[in-house]
PDB file of C-alpha atoms in Angstrom:
ATOM      1  CA  MET A   1       2.423  17.196  15.589  1.00 65.00           C
ATOM      2  CA  SER A   2      -0.962  18.714  14.793  1.00 64.00           C
ATOM      3  CA  THR A   3      -3.922  17.780  16.973  1.00 75.00           C
ATOM      4  CA  ASN A   4      -5.926  17.537  13.756  1.00 94.00           C
ATOM      5  CA  LEU A   5      -5.228  13.867  13.149  1.00 98.00           C
ATOM      6  CA  ALA A   6      -5.890  12.267   9.773  1.00 98.00           C
ATOM      7  CA  PRO A   7      -8.824   9.849   9.529  1.00 98.00           C
ATOM      8  CA  ILE A   8      -8.008   6.181   8.945  1.00 98.00           C
ATOM      9  CA  VAL A   9      -9.726   4.194   6.209  1.00 98.00           C
ATOM     10  CA  LEU A  10      -9.705   0.389   6.335  1.00 98.00           C
ATOM     11  CA  PHE A  11     -10.950  -1.797   3.470  1.00 98.00           C
ATOM     12  CA  VAL A  12     -12.246  -5.262   4.369  1.00 98.00           C
ATOM     13  CA  PHE A  13     -14.133  -8.027   2.590  1.00 97.00           C
ATOM     14  CA  ASN A  14     -13.882 -11.766   3.267  1.00 96.00           C
ATOM     15  CA  ARG A  15     -10.908 -12.459   5.538  1.00 96.00           C
ATOM     16  CA  PRO A  16     -12.166 -12.441   9.140  1.00 97.00           C
ATOM     17  CA  GLN A  17      -8.962 -13.622  10.828  1.00 96.00           C
ATOM     18  CA  HIS A  18      -6.816 -11.115   8.948  1.00 96.00           C
ATOM     19  CA  THR A  19      -9.283  -8.328   9.613  1.00 98.00           C
ATOM     20  CA  GLU A  20      -9.295  -9.011  13.347  1.00 97.00           C
ATOM     21  CA  LYS A  21      -5.498  -8.988  13.563  1.00 97.00           C
ATOM     22  CA  THR A  22      -5.340  -5.750  11.566  1.00 98.00           C
ATOM     23  CA  LEU A  23      -7.817  -4.077  13.912  1.00 98.00           C
ATOM     24  CA  GLN A  24      -6.137  -5.400  17.065  1.00 98.00           C
ATOM     25  CA  ALA A  25      -2.783  -3.976  15.953  1.00 97.00           C
ATOM     26  CA  LEU A  26      -4.348  -0.689  14.933  1.00 98.00           C
ATOM     27  CA  ALA A  27      -6.026  -0.358  18.339  1.00 98.00           C
ATOM     28  CA  LYS A  28      -2.582  -0.641  19.979  1.00 98.00           C
ATOM     29  CA  ASN A  29      -1.279   2.380  18.072  1.00 98.00           C
ATOM     30  CA  THR A  30      -0.386   5.316  20.303  1.00 97.00           C
ATOM     31  CA  LEU A  31      -2.798   7.637  18.482  1.00 98.00           C
ATOM     32  CA  ALA A  32      -5.660   5.185  17.959  1.00 98.00           C
ATOM     33  CA  ALA A  33      -7.620   6.513  20.943  1.00 98.00           C
ATOM     34  CA  ASP A  34      -7.603   9.974  19.343  1.00 98.00           C
ATOM     35  CA  SER A  35      -8.338   8.920  15.739  1.00 98.00           C
ATOM     36  CA  ILE A  36     -11.480   8.289  13.714  1.00 98.00           C
ATOM     37  CA  LEU A  37     -11.670   5.032  11.754  1.00 98.00           C
ATOM     38  CA  TYR A  38     -13.801   4.447   8.678  1.00 98.00           C
ATOM     39  CA  ILE A  39     -14.263   0.785   7.737  1.00 98.00           C
ATOM     40  CA  TYR A  40     -15.443   0.032   4.205  1.00 98.00           C
ATOM     41  CA  CYS A  41     -16.761  -3.513   3.905  1.00 98.00           C
ATOM     42  CA  ASP A  42     -17.320  -4.677   0.341  1.00 97.00           C
ATOM     43  CA  GLY A  43     -20.400  -6.754  -0.501  1.00 97.00           C
ATOM     44  CA  VAL A  44     -20.569 -10.133  -2.205  1.00 96.00           C
ATOM     45  CA  SER A  45     -21.606 -10.795  -5.788  1.00 94.00           C
ATOM     46  CA  ASP A  46     -24.846 -12.605  -6.653  1.00 93.00           C
ATOM     47  CA  ASN A  47     -22.983 -15.776  -7.636  1.00 94.00           C
ATOM     48  CA  ALA A  48     -20.719 -15.817  -4.568  1.00 95.00           C
ATOM     49  CA  SER A  49     -20.099 -19.154  -2.835  1.00 96.00           C
ATOM     50  CA  GLN A  50     -21.588 -19.906   0.561  1.00 97.00           C
ATOM     51  CA  GLU A  51     -18.087 -19.922   2.069  1.00 97.00           C
ATOM     52  CA  LEU A  52     -17.425 -16.418   0.787  1.00 96.00           C
ATOM     53  CA  ARG A  53     -20.790 -15.222   2.067  1.00 96.00           C
ATOM     54  CA  SER A  54     -20.094 -16.719   5.480  1.00 97.00           C
ATOM     55  CA  ASN A  55     -16.671 -15.096   5.651  1.00 97.00           C
ATOM     56  CA  ASN A  56     -18.153 -11.756   4.628  1.00 97.00           C
ATOM     57  CA  ASP A  57     -20.731 -12.076   7.431  1.00 97.00           C
ATOM     58  CA  LEU A  58     -17.967 -12.911   9.925  1.00 98.00           C
ATOM     59  CA  VAL A  59     -15.994  -9.847   8.858  1.00 98.00           C
ATOM     60  CA  LYS A  60     -19.077  -7.683   9.467  1.00 97.00           C
ATOM     61  CA  LYS A  61     -19.382  -9.107  12.988  1.00 98.00           C
ATOM     62  CA  ILE A  62     -15.700  -8.588  13.785  1.00 98.00           C
ATOM     63  CA  ILE A  63     -15.572  -4.942  12.746  1.00 98.00           C
ATOM     64  CA  LYS A  64     -18.445  -4.285  15.191  1.00 97.00           C
ATOM     65  CA  GLN A  65     -16.871  -6.182  18.091  1.00 95.00           C
ATOM     66  CA  GLN A  66     -15.376  -3.198  19.838  1.00 95.00           C
ATOM     67  CA  LYS A  67     -14.498   0.464  19.578  1.00 96.00           C
ATOM     68  CA  TRP A  68     -11.153   0.058  17.824  1.00 98.00           C
ATOM     69  CA  CYS A  69     -10.427   3.795  17.738  1.00 98.00           C
ATOM     70  CA  LYS A  70     -11.901   6.959  19.223  1.00 98.00           C
ATOM     71  CA  GLU A  71     -14.758   6.675  16.747  1.00 98.00           C
ATOM     72  CA  VAL A  72     -15.610   3.922  14.251  1.00 98.00           C
ATOM     73  CA  VAL A  73     -17.813   4.467  11.207  1.00 98.00           C
ATOM     74  CA  ILE A  74     -18.800   1.405   9.162  1.00 98.00           C
ATOM     75  CA  ILE A  75     -19.820   1.671   5.509  1.00 98.00           C
ATOM     76  CA  ALA A  76     -21.052  -1.679   4.195  1.00 97.00           C
ATOM     77  CA  SER A  77     -21.730  -2.079   0.490  1.00 96.00           C
ATOM     78  CA  GLU A  78     -24.652  -4.215  -0.619  1.00 93.00           C
ATOM     79  CA  LYS A  79     -22.953  -4.928  -3.950  1.00 95.00           C
ATOM     80  CA  ASN A  80     -19.471  -6.204  -4.751  1.00 96.00           C
ATOM     81  CA  LYS A  81     -17.325  -3.320  -5.989  1.00 95.00           C
ATOM     82  CA  GLY A  82     -13.939  -5.053  -5.987  1.00 94.00           C
ATOM     83  CA  LEU A  83     -10.896  -3.777  -4.145  1.00 92.00           C
ATOM     84  CA  ALA A  84      -9.715  -1.227  -6.727  1.00 94.00           C
ATOM     85  CA  ASN A  85     -13.101   0.466  -7.048  1.00 95.00           C
ATOM     86  CA  SER A  86     -13.639   0.334  -3.292  1.00 97.00           C
ATOM     87  CA  VAL A  87     -10.311   2.030  -2.602  1.00 97.00           C
ATOM     88  CA  ILE A  88     -10.775   4.727  -5.230  1.00 97.00           C
ATOM     89  CA  SER A  89     -14.302   5.628  -4.160  1.00 97.00           C
ATOM     90  CA  GLY A  90     -13.674   5.267  -0.415  1.00 98.00           C
ATOM     91  CA  VAL A  91     -10.481   7.299  -0.337  1.00 98.00           C
ATOM     92  CA  THR A  92     -12.086   9.970  -2.520  1.00 98.00           C
ATOM     93  CA  GLU A  93     -15.035  10.277  -0.156  1.00 98.00           C
ATOM     94  CA  ILE A  94     -12.941  10.603   3.003  1.00 98.00           C
ATOM     95  CA  VAL A  95     -10.124  12.755   1.615  1.00 98.00           C
ATOM     96  CA  ASN A  96     -12.701  15.189   0.210  1.00 98.00           C
ATOM     97  CA  LYS A  97     -14.160  15.523   3.691  1.00 98.00           C
ATOM     98  CA  TYR A  98     -10.930  15.830   5.694  1.00 98.00           C
ATOM     99  CA  GLY A  99      -8.232  16.918   3.232  1.00 98.00           C
ATOM    100  CA  LYS A 100      -5.976  13.992   4.175  1.00 98.00           C
ATOM    101  CA  VAL A 101      -6.298  10.270   4.832  1.00 98.00           C
ATOM    102  CA  ILE A 102      -4.439   7.184   6.102  1.00 98.00           C
ATOM    103  CA  VAL A 103      -5.269   3.966   4.231  1.00 98.00           C
ATOM    104  CA  LEU A 104      -5.070   0.311   5.277  1.00 98.00           C
ATOM    105  CA  GLU A 105      -6.260  -3.025   3.885  1.00 97.00           C
ATOM    106  CA  ASP A 106      -7.369  -6.092   5.803  1.00 96.00           C
ATOM    107  CA  ASP A 107      -4.067  -7.998   5.868  1.00 93.00           C
ATOM    108  CA  LEU A 108      -1.825  -5.254   7.234  1.00 96.00           C
ATOM    109  CA  ILE A 109      -0.517  -5.296  10.793  1.00 96.00           C
ATOM    110  CA  THR A 110       0.803  -1.914  11.866  1.00 97.00           C
ATOM    111  CA  ALA A 111       3.555  -1.041  14.306  1.00 98.00           C
ATOM    112  CA  SER A 112       2.440   0.848  17.405  1.00 98.00           C
ATOM    113  CA  THR A 113       4.062   4.000  15.978  1.00 98.00           C
ATOM    114  CA  PHE A 114       2.490   3.756  12.507  1.00 98.00           C
ATOM    115  CA  LEU A 115      -0.110   6.465  13.105  1.00 98.00           C
ATOM    116  CA  GLU A 116       2.507   8.742  14.671  1.00 98.00           C
ATOM    117  CA  PHE A 117       4.711   8.499  11.593  1.00 98.00           C
ATOM    118  CA  MET A 118       1.818   9.023   9.206  1.00 98.00           C
ATOM    119  CA  ASN A 119       0.441  12.083  10.972  1.00 98.00           C
ATOM    120  CA  GLU A 120       3.869  13.630  11.531  1.00 98.00           C
ATOM    121  CA  ALA A 121       4.744  13.238   7.851  1.00 98.00           C
ATOM    122  CA  LEU A 122       1.346  14.501   6.683  1.00 98.00           C
ATOM    123  CA  ASP A 123       1.877  17.656   8.753  1.00 98.00           C
ATOM    124  CA  ARG A 124       5.502  18.169   7.676  1.00 98.00           C
ATOM    125  CA  TYR A 125       4.980  17.826   3.931  1.00 98.00           C
ATOM    126  CA  GLU A 126       1.422  19.065   3.537  1.00 98.00           C
ATOM    127  CA  LYS A 127       2.470  22.089   1.478  1.00 97.00           C
ATOM    128  CA  GLU A 128       5.265  20.362  -0.434  1.00 98.00           C
ATOM    129  CA  THR A 129       3.476  19.618  -3.698  1.00 97.00           C
ATOM    130  CA  GLU A 130       6.280  17.342  -4.954  1.00 98.00           C
ATOM    131  CA  VAL A 131       5.407  14.898  -2.164  1.00 98.00           C
ATOM    132  CA  ILE A 132       2.210  12.970  -2.939  1.00 98.00           C
ATOM    133  CA  GLN A 133       2.273   9.964  -0.611  1.00 98.00           C
ATOM    134  CA  ILE A 134       3.585   8.651   2.707  1.00 98.00           C
ATOM    135  CA  SER A 135       4.379   4.926   2.863  1.00 98.00           C
ATOM    136  CA  GLY A 136       4.314   2.819   6.009  1.00 97.00           C
ATOM    137  CA  TYR A 137       5.975  -0.080   4.205  1.00 95.00           C
ATOM    138  CA  SER A 138       9.696  -0.233   3.532  1.00 93.00           C
ATOM    139  CA  PHE A 139      11.531  -2.454   1.047  1.00 89.00           C
ATOM    140  CA  PRO A 140      13.574  -5.008   3.023  1.00 87.00           C
ATOM    141  CA  ALA A 141      16.788  -4.420   1.105  1.00 88.00           C
ATOM    142  CA  PRO A 142      19.551  -5.659   3.427  1.00 85.00           C
ATOM    143  CA  LYS A 143      21.914  -2.789   2.623  1.00 89.00           C
ATOM    144  CA  ILE A 144      19.551  -0.144   4.000  1.00 91.00           C
ATOM    145  CA  GLU A 145      20.698   0.608   7.527  1.00 89.00           C
ATOM    146  CA  SER A 146      18.142   1.104  10.284  1.00 91.00           C
ATOM    147  CA  SER A 147      18.646   4.508  11.872  1.00 95.00           C
ATOM    148  CA  ASN A 148      15.083   5.498  12.783  1.00 97.00           C
ATOM    149  CA  SER A 149      14.982   7.756   9.749  1.00 98.00           C
ATOM    150  CA  SER A 150      13.069   8.186   6.491  1.00 98.00           C
ATOM    151  CA  TYR A 151      13.821   9.003   2.865  1.00 98.00           C
ATOM    152  CA  PHE A 152      12.207   9.946  -0.444  1.00 98.00           C
ATOM    153  CA  LEU A 153      11.777   7.673  -3.461  1.00 97.00           C
ATOM    154  CA  THR A 154       9.778   7.916  -6.679  1.00 96.00           C
ATOM    155  CA  LEU A 155       7.998   4.586  -6.110  1.00 95.00           C
ATOM    156  CA  THR A 156       4.478   4.512  -4.698  1.00 96.00           C
ATOM    157  CA  SER A 157       3.195   2.098  -2.071  1.00 94.00           C
ATOM    158  CA  THR A 158      -0.036   0.190  -1.412  1.00 94.00           C
ATOM    159  CA  TRP A 159       0.764  -1.468   1.931  1.00 94.00           C
ATOM    160  CA  GLY A 160      -0.280   1.155   4.481  1.00 97.00           C
ATOM    161  CA  TRP A 161      -0.054   4.702   3.169  1.00 98.00           C
ATOM    162  CA  ALA A 162      -1.348   8.254   3.442  1.00 98.00           C
ATOM    163  CA  THR A 163      -1.978  11.193   1.147  1.00 98.00           C
ATOM    164  CA  TRP A 164      -3.634  14.600   0.859  1.00 98.00           C
ATOM    165  CA  LYS A 165      -6.618  15.839  -1.146  1.00 98.00           C
ATOM    166  CA  ARG A 166      -4.291  18.148  -3.103  1.00 98.00           C
ATOM    167  CA  ALA A 167      -2.424  15.059  -4.358  1.00 98.00           C
ATOM    168  CA  TRP A 168      -5.377  12.687  -4.755  1.00 98.00           C
ATOM    169  CA  ASP A 169      -7.276  15.242  -6.854  1.00 98.00           C
ATOM    170  CA  THR A 170      -4.546  15.151  -9.507  1.00 97.00           C
ATOM    171  CA  ILE A 171      -4.780  11.383 -10.074  1.00 97.00           C
ATOM    172  CA  ASP A 172      -6.333  10.330 -13.388  1.00 97.00           C
ATOM    173  CA  PHE A 173      -7.427   6.730 -12.863  1.00 96.00           C
ATOM    174  CA  GLU A 174      -8.560   6.445 -16.487  1.00 96.00           C
ATOM    175  CA  CYS A 175      -4.897   6.684 -17.579  1.00 96.00           C
ATOM    176  CA  SER A 176      -5.885   7.149 -21.238  1.00 93.00           C
ATOM    177  CA  ASP A 177      -2.327   8.220 -22.060  1.00 96.00           C
ATOM    178  CA  TYR A 178      -0.801   4.876 -21.012  1.00 96.00           C
ATOM    179  CA  VAL A 179      -0.120   3.916 -24.648  1.00 95.00           C
ATOM    180  CA  ILE A 180       2.980   6.095 -24.747  1.00 95.00           C
ATOM    181  CA  LEU A 181       4.717   3.403 -22.682  1.00 94.00           C
ATOM    182  CA  LYS A 182       4.291   0.991 -25.609  1.00 92.00           C
ATOM    183  CA  LYS A 183       6.005   3.368 -28.000  1.00 91.00           C
ATOM    184  CA  ASN A 184       8.738   4.894 -25.868  1.00 96.00           C
ATOM    185  CA  LYS A 185      11.295   2.294 -24.727  1.00 95.00           C
ATOM    186  CA  LYS A 186      13.343   4.768 -22.702  1.00 96.00           C
ATOM    187  CA  LEU A 187      10.259   5.900 -20.836  1.00 97.00           C
ATOM    188  CA  ALA A 188       9.240   2.293 -20.225  1.00 96.00           C
ATOM    189  CA  HIS A 189      12.708   1.537 -18.873  1.00 95.00           C
ATOM    190  CA  ARG A 190      12.399   4.388 -16.377  1.00 96.00           C
ATOM    191  CA  PHE A 191       8.852   3.320 -15.470  1.00 96.00           C
ATOM    192  CA  ASN A 192      10.279  -0.115 -14.688  1.00 95.00           C
ATOM    193  CA  TYR A 193      12.463   1.582 -12.096  1.00 93.00           C
ATOM    194  CA  ASN A 194      15.385   1.623 -14.505  1.00 92.00           C
ATOM    195  CA  GLY A 195      14.783  -1.974 -15.514  1.00 91.00           C
ATOM    196  CA  SER A 196      14.518  -3.294 -11.962  1.00 90.00           C
ATOM    197  CA  TYR A 197      10.914  -4.507 -11.997  1.00 90.00           C
ATOM    198  CA  ASN A 198       8.349  -5.027 -14.767  1.00 92.00           C
ATOM    199  CA  TYR A 199       5.787  -2.407 -13.760  1.00 94.00           C
ATOM    200  CA  LYS A 200       4.987  -1.879 -17.450  1.00 95.00           C
ATOM    201  CA  LYS A 201       3.648  -5.428 -17.787  1.00 93.00           C
ATOM    202  CA  MET A 202       1.432  -4.956 -14.746  1.00 93.00           C
ATOM    203  CA  PHE A 203       0.180  -1.618 -16.066  1.00 95.00           C
ATOM    204  CA  LEU A 204      -0.686  -3.036 -19.486  1.00 95.00           C
ATOM    205  CA  GLN A 205      -2.521  -5.942 -17.851  1.00 94.00           C
ATOM    206  CA  GLN A 206      -4.545  -3.402 -15.921  1.00 94.00           C
ATOM    207  CA  MET A 207      -5.365  -1.267 -18.951  1.00 95.00           C
ATOM    208  CA  GLU A 208      -5.837  -3.926 -21.642  1.00 95.00           C
ATOM    209  CA  SER A 209      -7.131  -7.068 -19.959  1.00 90.00           C
ATOM    210  CA  ASN A 210      -9.060  -8.238 -16.925  1.00 78.00           C
ATOM    211  CA  LYS A 211      -6.125 -10.150 -15.456  1.00 81.00           C
ATOM    212  CA  ILE A 212      -5.705  -7.674 -12.617  1.00 86.00           C
ATOM    213  CA  SER A 213      -7.722  -4.886 -11.032  1.00 87.00           C
ATOM    214  CA  SER A 214      -5.299  -2.486  -9.413  1.00 93.00           C
ATOM    215  CA  TRP A 215      -5.676   1.110  -8.324  1.00 96.00           C
ATOM    216  CA  GLY A 216      -2.018   1.066  -7.206  1.00 96.00           C
ATOM    217  CA  ILE A 217      -0.355   0.708 -10.609  1.00 96.00           C
ATOM    218  CA  ARG A 218      -2.483   3.568 -11.911  1.00 97.00           C
ATOM    219  CA  PHE A 219      -1.483   5.692  -8.938  1.00 98.00           C
ATOM    220  CA  TYR A 220       2.159   4.917  -9.703  1.00 97.00           C
ATOM    221  CA  TRP A 221       1.741   5.950 -13.365  1.00 98.00           C
ATOM    222  CA  ASN A 222       0.391   9.333 -12.295  1.00 98.00           C
ATOM    223  CA  ALA A 223       3.206   9.803  -9.778  1.00 98.00           C
ATOM    224  CA  PHE A 224       5.800   8.739 -12.336  1.00 97.00           C
ATOM    225  CA  LYS A 225       4.664  11.331 -14.878  1.00 96.00           C
ATOM    226  CA  LYS A 226       5.029  14.083 -12.280  1.00 96.00           C
ATOM    227  CA  ASN A 227       8.379  12.873 -10.915  1.00 96.00           C
ATOM    228  CA  ALA A 228       6.576  12.923  -7.583  1.00 98.00           C
ATOM    229  CA  LEU A 229       8.151  11.894  -4.283  1.00 98.00           C
ATOM    230  CA  ILE A 230       7.005   9.326  -1.731  1.00 98.00           C
ATOM    231  CA  LEU A 231       8.317   9.229   1.843  1.00 98.00           C
ATOM    232  CA  PHE A 232       9.419   5.816   3.155  1.00 98.00           C
ATOM    233  CA  PRO A 233      10.564   4.713   6.634  1.00 97.00           C
ATOM    234  CA  ASP A 234      13.968   3.041   6.732  1.00 96.00           C
ATOM    235  CA  LYS A 235      12.367   0.005   8.381  1.00 95.00           C
ATOM    236  CA  SER A 236       8.844  -1.156   7.699  1.00 95.00           C
ATOM    237  CA  LEU A 237       6.091  -0.043  10.057  1.00 97.00           C
ATOM    238  CA  VAL A 238       3.697  -2.417   8.307  1.00 96.00           C
ATOM    239  CA  PHE A 239       3.708  -6.212   8.330  1.00 93.00           C
ATOM    240  CA  ASN A 240       1.741  -7.931   5.576  1.00 90.00           C
ATOM    241  CA  ASN A 241      -0.143 -10.814   7.113  1.00 85.00           C
ATOM    242  CA  GLY A 242      -1.465 -12.207   3.821  1.00 76.00           C
ATOM    243  CA  TRP A 243       1.112 -14.941   3.360  1.00 58.00           C
ATOM    244  CA  ASP A 244      -1.443 -17.721   3.204  1.00 54.00           C
ATOM    245  CA  SER A 245      -2.470 -17.171  -0.432  1.00 50.00           C
ATOM    246  CA  SER A 246      -5.753 -15.570   0.654  1.00 51.00           C
ATOM    247  CA  GLY A 247      -4.984 -12.215  -0.921  1.00 48.00           C
ATOM    248  CA  LYS A 248      -5.901 -10.824  -4.331  1.00 48.00           C
ATOM    249  CA  HIS A 249      -2.279 -10.285  -5.416  1.00 43.00           C
ATOM    250  CA  LYS A 250      -0.542 -13.085  -3.526  1.00 46.00           C
ATOM    251  CA  ASP A 251       2.265 -13.456  -6.101  1.00 47.00           C
ATOM    252  CA  SER A 252       3.858 -10.193  -4.979  1.00 48.00           C
ATOM    253  CA  TYR A 253       4.558 -11.583  -1.505  1.00 48.00           C
ATOM    254  CA  ASP A 254       7.406 -13.673  -2.890  1.00 52.00           C
ATOM    255  CA  ILE A 255       8.922 -10.602  -4.545  1.00 51.00           C
ATOM    256  CA  PHE A 256       8.441  -8.337  -1.524  1.00 55.00           C
ATOM    257  CA  PRO A 257       8.936 -10.582   1.518  1.00 59.00           C
ATOM    258  CA  MET A 258       8.488  -9.072   4.937  1.00 57.00           C
ATOM    259  CA  PRO A 259      11.591  -8.191   6.930  1.00 55.00           C
ATOM    260  CA  GLU A 260      12.225  -9.069  10.539  1.00 67.00           C
ATOM    261  CA  TRP A 261       9.333  -7.390  12.313  1.00 78.00           C
ATOM    262  CA  GLN A 262       9.806  -4.829  15.082  1.00 91.00           C
ATOM    263  CA  PRO A 263       6.302  -3.797  16.193  1.00 94.00           C
ATOM    264  CA  ASP A 264       7.530  -0.816  18.239  1.00 96.00           C
ATOM    265  CA  TYR A 265      10.072   0.583  15.789  1.00 96.00           C
ATOM    266  CA  LYS A 266       9.852   4.385  15.618  1.00 97.00           C
ATOM    267  CA  ILE A 267      10.853   6.911  12.951  1.00 98.00           C
ATOM    268  CA  GLU A 268      12.431   9.969  14.553  1.00 97.00           C
ATOM    269  CA  LYS A 269      14.231  11.630  11.631  1.00 97.00           C
ATOM    270  CA  PHE A 270      12.809  13.178   8.482  1.00 98.00           C
ATOM    271  CA  PRO A 271      14.562  14.461   5.335  1.00 96.00           C
ATOM    272  CA  THR A 272      15.482  18.125   5.491  1.00 90.00           C
ATOM    273  CA  GLU A 273      15.623  18.354   1.699  1.00 96.00           C
ATOM    274  CA  ILE A 274      12.732  17.536  -0.597  1.00 97.00           C
ATOM    275  CA  LYS A 275      14.597  15.314  -3.028  1.00 97.00           C
ATOM    276  CA  ILE A 276      15.099  11.680  -3.883  1.00 96.00           C
ATOM    277  CA  ASN A 277      17.683   9.701  -1.936  1.00 96.00           C
ATOM    278  CA  ASN A 278      19.841   8.517  -4.839  1.00 95.00           C
ATOM    279  CA  SER A 279      21.933   6.037  -2.866  1.00 95.00           C
ATOM    280  CA  ILE A 280      18.883   4.249  -1.457  1.00 95.00           C
ATOM    281  CA  GLU A 281      17.205   4.348  -4.867  1.00 94.00           C
ATOM    282  CA  THR A 282      20.190   2.441  -6.277  1.00 94.00           C
ATOM    283  CA  ILE A 283      20.096  -0.088  -3.442  1.00 94.00           C
ATOM    284  CA  ILE A 284      16.384  -0.751  -3.943  1.00 93.00           C
ATOM    285  CA  GLY A 285      16.811  -0.966  -7.714  1.00 92.00           C
ATOM    286  CA  HIS A 286      19.391  -3.726  -7.272  1.00 90.00           C
ATOM    287  CA  TYR A 287      17.218  -5.424  -4.678  1.00 89.00           C
ATOM    288  CA  LEU A 288      14.159  -5.488  -6.963  1.00 88.00           C
ATOM    289  CA  LYS A 289      16.187  -6.729  -9.898  1.00 86.00           C
ATOM    290  CA  ASN A 290      17.633  -9.570  -7.856  1.00 84.00           C
ATOM    291  CA  ARG A 291      14.246 -10.526  -6.444  1.00 75.00           C
ATOM    292  CA  THR A 292      12.738 -10.802  -9.927  1.00 67.00           C
ATOM    293  CA  SER A 293      15.604 -12.664 -11.570  1.00 56.00           C
ATOM    294  CA  PHE A 294      14.839 -15.871 -13.466  1.00 44.00           C
ATOM    295  CA  ALA A 295      16.488 -18.028 -10.791  1.00 40.00           C
ATOM    296  CA  ILE A 296      14.397 -16.476  -8.029  1.00 43.00           C
ATOM    297  CA  LYS A 297      11.194 -16.951 -10.023  1.00 47.00           C
ATOM    298  CA  VAL A 298      12.008 -20.630 -10.589  1.00 40.00           C
ATOM    299  CA  TYR A 299      12.766 -21.058  -6.877  1.00 37.00           C
ATOM    300  CA  TYR A 300       9.400 -19.667  -5.822  1.00 41.00           C
ATOM    301  CA  LYS A 301       7.515 -21.697  -8.413  1.00 41.00           C
ATOM    302  CA  LEU A 302       9.122 -24.861  -7.040  1.00 37.00           C
ATOM    303  CA  LYS A 303       8.456 -23.706  -3.499  1.00 38.00           C
ATOM    304  CA  LEU A 304       4.810 -23.211  -4.362  1.00 38.00           C
ATOM    305  CA  ILE A 305       4.567 -26.702  -5.885  1.00 33.00           C
ATOM    306  CA  PHE A 306       6.488 -28.711  -3.306  1.00 36.00           C
ATOM    307  CA  PHE A 307       6.061 -26.852  -0.047  1.00 35.00           C
ATOM    308  CA  LYS A 308       2.518 -25.529  -0.200  1.00 34.00           C
ATOM    309  CA  LYS A 309       0.668 -26.519   2.952  1.00 32.00           C
TER     310      LYS A 309
END
């Protein structure tokens, strides 16, 4: 592994307890003491509630509590940018400076080997232009065997990831060509991971309404058009701690539940060929389709109504 470790970027806002847990886990990573951490703290809007303002102030105190990594740089915004704009601008700033970046949000707890995996993969596939992202998250499909290995898919990830400047520079976040999805049913079917998950609906909501504000779906559209590859661990190195409905996109937690967590799980094997793993792609396609079936959706709606604490 190169001694030139990638910088870490963490985006925080108004969840002090989540932020503290994210930082505590990150500090336990084997490479944390050798890494630089940039923390982007979004500001509050003029009409923000007092509770939100208080939580934002608490977050600002927590991120200054200790030296979480070798070096910590805090960038606090006076205005509210929103998560999507914060991620796009923050990642752009850091990746332009260093050529590569590792990205986290405030509800992600990392395994102690997360930084090792990210940096190893960034070094291995730096010159492989087909590869545009490294994911720390792994889909908890039960048929995927844990063998301390990794594989390539064509899906992107937003729960703990890394990329290079050479890949980030090619992303068009305006996505002015998105309309072709509305006209081409075959293309839309492929974009929906061969009919496994309705990414098209999410994308159209992003482009044509204010229902969501997502940088991730736009990143996926750009990757999809290039047939780009994303490296995944066979078992998740990231645990999403946002199960308490505090997150921006809390609905997705029911679709992508967290697997049994092993905080010291380590990836030791990497693909020797730069190509998609077709067998795992099929497994994940079936998994996504089952998770988004009508029966599952009804179950989670009832769960939300009757079992919400």
